[in-house]
Coordinates of C-alpha atoms in Angstrom, one line a residue:
M1 CA -14.2 4.3 -23.0
A2 CA -13.5 8.0 -23.3
M3 CA -14.7 8.0 -27.0
L4 CA -17.8 6.2 -25.9
Q5 CA -18.4 8.6 -23.1
N6 CA -18.0 11.6 -25.4
S7 CA -20.4 10.1 -27.9
I8 CA -23.0 9.6 -25.2
T9 CA -22.5 13.1 -23.9
D10 CA -22.9 14.6 -27.4
S11 CA -26.0 12.6 -27.9
V12 CA -27.6 13.7 -24.7
A13 CA -26.6 17.3 -25.3
S14 CA -28.1 17.2 -28.8
T15 CA -31.3 15.7 -27.5
F16 CA -32.0 17.9 -24.6
F17 CA -30.1 21.1 -25.5
V18 CA -31.6 22.3 -28.7
L19 CA -31.3 26.0 -29.4
G20 CA -34.8 27.6 -29.6
P21 CA -36.5 30.8 -28.5
K22 CA -38.6 29.0 -25.9
T23 CA -36.0 26.4 -24.6
I24 CA -34.7 26.6 -21.0
F25 CA -31.1 26.2 -22.4
Y26 CA -31.5 29.3 -24.5
H27 CA -32.7 31.5 -21.6
M28 CA -30.5 30.1 -18.8
A29 CA -27.1 29.3 -20.5
W30 CA -26.9 30.5 -24.1
K31 CA -28.4 34.0 -24.4
D32 CA -26.2 35.3 -21.5
L33 CA -23.2 33.8 -19.8
P34 CA -24.6 31.9 -16.7
I35 CA -21.3 32.5 -14.8
A36 CA -19.1 35.6 -15.4
P37 CA -15.6 34.3 -16.3
R38 CA -12.4 36.3 -15.5
V39 CA -9.7 37.2 -18.1
D40 CA -6.2 38.3 -17.4
F41 CA -4.5 40.8 -19.7
Y42 CA -0.7 41.5 -19.8
F43 CA 1.2 44.3 -21.5
F44 CA 4.7 44.1 -22.8
E45 CA 6.8 47.1 -21.8
L46 CA 9.5 48.1 -24.3
L47 CA 12.8 48.3 -22.5
N48 CA 15.0 49.6 -25.4
P49 CA 12.9 52.1 -27.3
K50 CA 15.8 54.1 -28.8
K51 CA 17.6 51.0 -30.1
F52 CA 14.3 49.6 -31.4
L53 CA 13.7 52.7 -33.4
N54 CA 17.2 52.3 -34.9
G55 CA 16.3 48.9 -36.1
E56 CA 17.5 46.6 -33.3
R57 CA 15.5 43.7 -31.9
P58 CA 13.0 44.9 -29.2
H59 CA 13.4 43.8 -25.6
F60 CA 10.2 43.3 -23.7
K61 CA 9.1 42.9 -20.1
E62 CA 5.8 41.5 -19.2
Y63 CA 3.6 43.8 -17.1
G64 CA 0.4 42.6 -15.5
P65 CA -2.0 41.0 -14.8
F66 CA -5.0 43.2 -15.3
E67 CA -8.0 41.1 -14.4
F68 CA -11.4 41.7 -16.0
R69 CA -14.9 40.3 -15.3
V70 CA -16.5 39.3 -18.5
S71 CA -20.2 39.3 -19.5
R72 CA -21.8 38.5 -22.8
H73 CA -25.2 39.0 -24.4
R74 CA -26.4 37.5 -27.7
R75 CA -29.1 39.2 -29.8
V76 CA -30.8 36.8 -32.2
S77 CA -31.8 38.2 -35.6
D78 CA -33.0 35.0 -37.4
W79 CA -34.3 31.6 -36.3
N80 CA -33.9 29.2 -39.3
Q81 CA -34.9 25.6 -39.4
E82 CA -31.3 24.4 -38.9
T83 CA -29.4 27.4 -37.7
V84 CA -29.6 30.5 -35.6
V85 CA -28.1 33.9 -36.6
F86 CA -27.1 36.4 -34.0
K87 CA -24.8 39.2 -32.9
E88 CA -23.0 39.2 -29.6
K89 CA -21.8 41.9 -27.3
Y90 CA -19.1 41.6 -24.6
R91 CA -18.4 43.7 -21.7
F92 CA -15.1 43.8 -19.8
D93 CA -15.0 45.3 -16.3
L94 CA -11.6 45.9 -14.6
D95 CA -11.2 44.4 -11.1
T96 CA -8.8 46.9 -9.6
K97 CA -8.3 44.9 -6.4
A98 CA -7.1 41.8 -8.4
S99 CA -5.0 43.8 -10.8
I100 CA -1.6 45.4 -10.7
D101 CA -1.2 49.1 -10.4
H102 CA -2.4 50.7 -13.7
S103 CA -1.1 54.2 -13.0
R104 CA 2.5 53.3 -13.7
T105 CA 4.1 54.9 -16.8
I106 CA 5.5 52.5 -19.3
Q107 CA 6.9 52.7 -22.9
A108 CA 5.1 50.6 -25.5
I109 CA 4.9 50.1 -29.2
N110 CA 2.0 52.1 -30.6
L111 CA 0.0 49.3 -32.0
S112 CA -2.9 51.6 -33.0
A113 CA -0.7 53.6 -35.4
L114 CA 1.1 50.5 -36.7
G115 CA -2.2 48.7 -37.2
V116 CA -3.5 51.6 -39.2
G117 CA -0.5 51.5 -41.5
F118 CA -0.9 47.7 -42.0
D119 CA -4.6 48.0 -42.8
F120 CA -3.9 50.9 -45.2
V121 CA -1.4 48.8 -47.2
N122 CA -3.6 45.8 -47.1
K123 CA -6.8 47.6 -48.2
F124 CA -5.2 49.3 -51.2
K125 CA -3.2 46.2 -52.3
I126 CA 0.2 48.0 -52.3
K127 CA 2.2 45.4 -50.3
F128 CA 5.0 45.5 -52.8
M129 CA 5.6 49.2 -51.8
F130 CA 5.1 48.5 -48.1
P131 CA 8.5 50.0 -46.9
V132 CA 7.9 53.2 -48.8
V133 CA 4.2 53.6 -47.9
Q134 CA 4.8 52.7 -44.3
K135 CA 7.4 55.4 -43.9
I136 CA 5.2 58.0 -45.5
L137 CA 2.2 57.0 -43.4
M138 CA 4.2 57.0 -40.2
D139 CA 5.4 60.5 -41.0
V140 CA 1.8 61.6 -41.5
L141 CA 0.8 60.0 -38.2
E142 CA 3.6 61.8 -36.4
M143 CA 2.1 65.1 -37.6
F144 CA -0.8 64.2 -35.4
D145 CA 1.5 63.4 -32.5
E146 CA 1.2 59.6 -33.0
R147 CA 4.6 58.0 -32.5
S148 CA 5.9 54.4 -33.2
V149 CA 6.7 54.2 -29.5
I150 CA 4.6 55.9 -26.9
T151 CA 5.1 56.7 -23.2
T152 CA 1.8 56.3 -21.4
T153 CA 0.2 54.6 -18.4
A154 CA -1.1 51.1 -18.4
G155 CA -4.5 52.4 -17.6
S156 CA -4.5 54.5 -20.8
L157 CA -3.6 51.4 -22.8
I158 CA -6.4 49.5 -21.2
M159 CA -9.2 52.1 -21.1
G160 CA -8.1 54.2 -24.1
H161 CA -6.3 57.3 -25.2
L162 CA -7.0 60.0 -27.8
F163 CA -6.1 59.0 -31.3
E164 CA -5.7 62.4 -33.0
A165 CA -5.0 60.8 -36.5
V166 CA -8.7 60.0 -36.8
N167 CA -9.2 63.7 -37.7
I168 CA -7.1 63.4 -40.9
P169 CA -9.3 65.2 -43.6
L170 CA -9.1 62.4 -46.2
P171 CA -12.2 60.3 -46.6
D172 CA -10.5 56.9 -47.3
I173 CA -8.0 57.3 -44.5
S174 CA -10.5 58.6 -42.0
E175 CA -12.8 55.7 -42.8
L176 CA -10.0 53.2 -42.5
M177 CA -8.8 54.6 -39.2
S178 CA -12.2 54.7 -37.6
S179 CA -13.5 51.3 -38.6
Y180 CA -12.1 47.8 -38.0
G181 CA -14.5 45.5 -39.9
E182 CA -17.8 45.3 -38.1
W183 CA -16.3 47.2 -35.1
T184 CA -16.4 51.0 -35.3
M185 CA -14.7 53.7 -33.2
R186 CA -17.4 56.2 -32.1
D187 CA -15.0 58.9 -31.0
Q188 CA -11.3 59.5 -30.8
N189 CA -10.8 57.1 -28.0
M190 CA -8.6 54.2 -29.1
S191 CA -8.8 51.1 -26.8
L192 CA -9.4 47.4 -27.5
I193 CA -11.5 47.1 -24.3
D194 CA -13.5 50.2 -25.2
M195 CA -14.2 48.9 -28.8
I196 CA -15.3 45.5 -27.3
N197 CA -17.6 47.1 -24.7
R198 CA -19.3 49.4 -27.2
N199 CA -19.8 47.2 -30.2
E200 CA -21.6 44.1 -31.3
F201 CA -19.8 41.4 -33.3
G202 CA -21.5 39.4 -36.0
P203 CA -23.5 38.1 -37.6
I204 CA -22.5 34.6 -36.4
E205 CA -24.5 31.5 -37.6
L206 CA -24.6 28.4 -35.4
Y207 CA -26.4 25.0 -35.8
R208 CA -29.4 24.8 -33.6
K209 CA -29.2 21.0 -33.1
K210 CA -27.1 18.0 -34.1
L211 CA -27.3 17.5 -37.9
G212 CA -25.3 14.6 -39.2
I213 CA -21.6 15.4 -38.5
H214 CA -22.5 18.8 -37.2
K215 CA -22.9 19.5 -33.4
M216 CA -25.3 21.7 -31.7
S217 CA -23.8 25.2 -31.4
E218 CA -21.1 24.4 -34.1
V219 CA -20.2 27.4 -36.1
K220 CA -21.6 27.5 -39.7
S221 CA -20.5 31.1 -40.7
V222 CA -19.0 34.2 -39.2
L223 CA -19.5 37.6 -40.9
N224 CA -21.3 35.6 -43.7
Q225 CA -18.1 33.6 -44.4
N226 CA -17.6 29.9 -43.9
T227 CA -13.9 29.8 -44.3
Y228 CA -11.0 31.7 -42.7
A229 CA -9.0 33.9 -45.1
N230 CA -5.7 33.3 -43.4
Y231 CA -5.7 29.5 -43.8
K232 CA -5.1 27.5 -46.9
S233 CA -7.7 24.9 -48.1
P234 CA -8.8 22.5 -46.6
C235 CA -7.5 23.9 -43.3
N236 CA -9.6 27.1 -43.6
M237 CA -12.9 25.3 -43.1
F238 CA -14.9 25.8 -39.9
G239 CA -14.9 22.8 -37.6
S240 CA -15.4 24.1 -34.1
I241 CA -18.1 25.1 -31.6
D242 CA -16.2 28.3 -30.8
P243 CA -15.8 31.0 -33.5
M244 CA -12.7 32.4 -31.7
H245 CA -10.8 29.1 -32.2
F246 CA -9.5 29.8 -35.7
G247 CA -8.1 26.6 -37.3
L248 CA -9.2 24.2 -34.6
R249 CA -11.1 21.0 -35.0
D250 CA -13.2 19.2 -32.3
Q251 CA -13.1 20.0 -28.6
G252 CA -13.2 16.6 -26.9
E253 CA -10.3 14.7 -25.4
T254 CA -8.1 15.8 -28.3
I255 CA -7.9 19.0 -30.2
A256 CA -6.4 19.6 -33.7
L257 CA -4.6 22.9 -34.4
F258 CA -4.1 23.4 -38.1
L259 CA -0.7 24.9 -39.1
E260 CA -1.2 27.5 -41.9
Q261 CA 2.3 27.1 -43.5
I262 CA 2.1 23.3 -44.1
C263 CA -1.7 22.8 -43.9
R264 CA -1.3 19.9 -41.5
P265 CA -3.0 19.3 -38.1
L266 CA -1.0 19.3 -34.9
Y267 CA -2.9 17.2 -32.3
F268 CA -3.1 17.8 -28.6
I269 CA -4.5 15.5 -25.9
K270 CA -6.1 16.9 -22.8
T271 CA -4.9 15.6 -19.5
R272 CA -5.8 17.2 -16.2
Q273 CA -6.9 20.5 -17.8
V274 CA -3.6 20.8 -19.8
F275 CA -3.2 20.1 -23.5
Y276 CA -0.1 18.1 -24.4
P277 CA 1.1 17.8 -28.0
L278 CA 0.9 14.5 -29.9
L279 CA 3.5 14.9 -32.7
Y280 CA 3.0 11.6 -34.6
P281 CA -0.3 12.6 -36.4
L282 CA 1.4 15.7 -37.8
F283 CA 2.5 14.0 -41.0
I284 CA -0.6 11.8 -41.6

């Protein structure tokens, strides 16, 4: 009965909700979010920074939540016969009344600096020298007062802090540190929320209507790619209506999460808004 109901729902949605520049669905539900969702962020405070720097396992304490109201706008660049191509921009606004105090000072791992080091090694294909290059790069970052562990407020982590290393006078490194794919830092302010609020992400290509096995709003390509680089074939193919659900297939009563290491799907069944694992299909 559930499978029949889903088939009927998909059929109705594909019939009445076709993406087009003049459709009601496009203007009322697709171009902008009709209802602003809320997202909770948590930080992980590092409790043993000195021991961590000496090579011991880090101990973390969860700190949060920090609640944000989310809005999203999509800007269409091309209406094709079967697909629509667009870029989307999100905005996150902190709800201070629903969030924990963001003025408290905490110690945290400097993910900005460590991320730069990882991207540098990945870009120049020198992974076999990673320990040596990482040490040299971290020493360079420390010259610009960027440490592996930083003491700062939760508010600075949320809304951004100055990242002095962007001023390194080397073209390749400066470009690497100031650009993350399609998202670009426009000043020295390093913040995930700030980068999201300032930049568009895309292009993303979706199917405009039901076409064979493809559903309306199913992802065809992201950043002009139709596979995910971090998954092995055939688990790297797109098969979802949400570009953020990497490695997922379908979104009905069951959902399949592909495991990169063994390239096998792990199935979950949805019951009362909670997904429970079904282990038996794992080895099919």
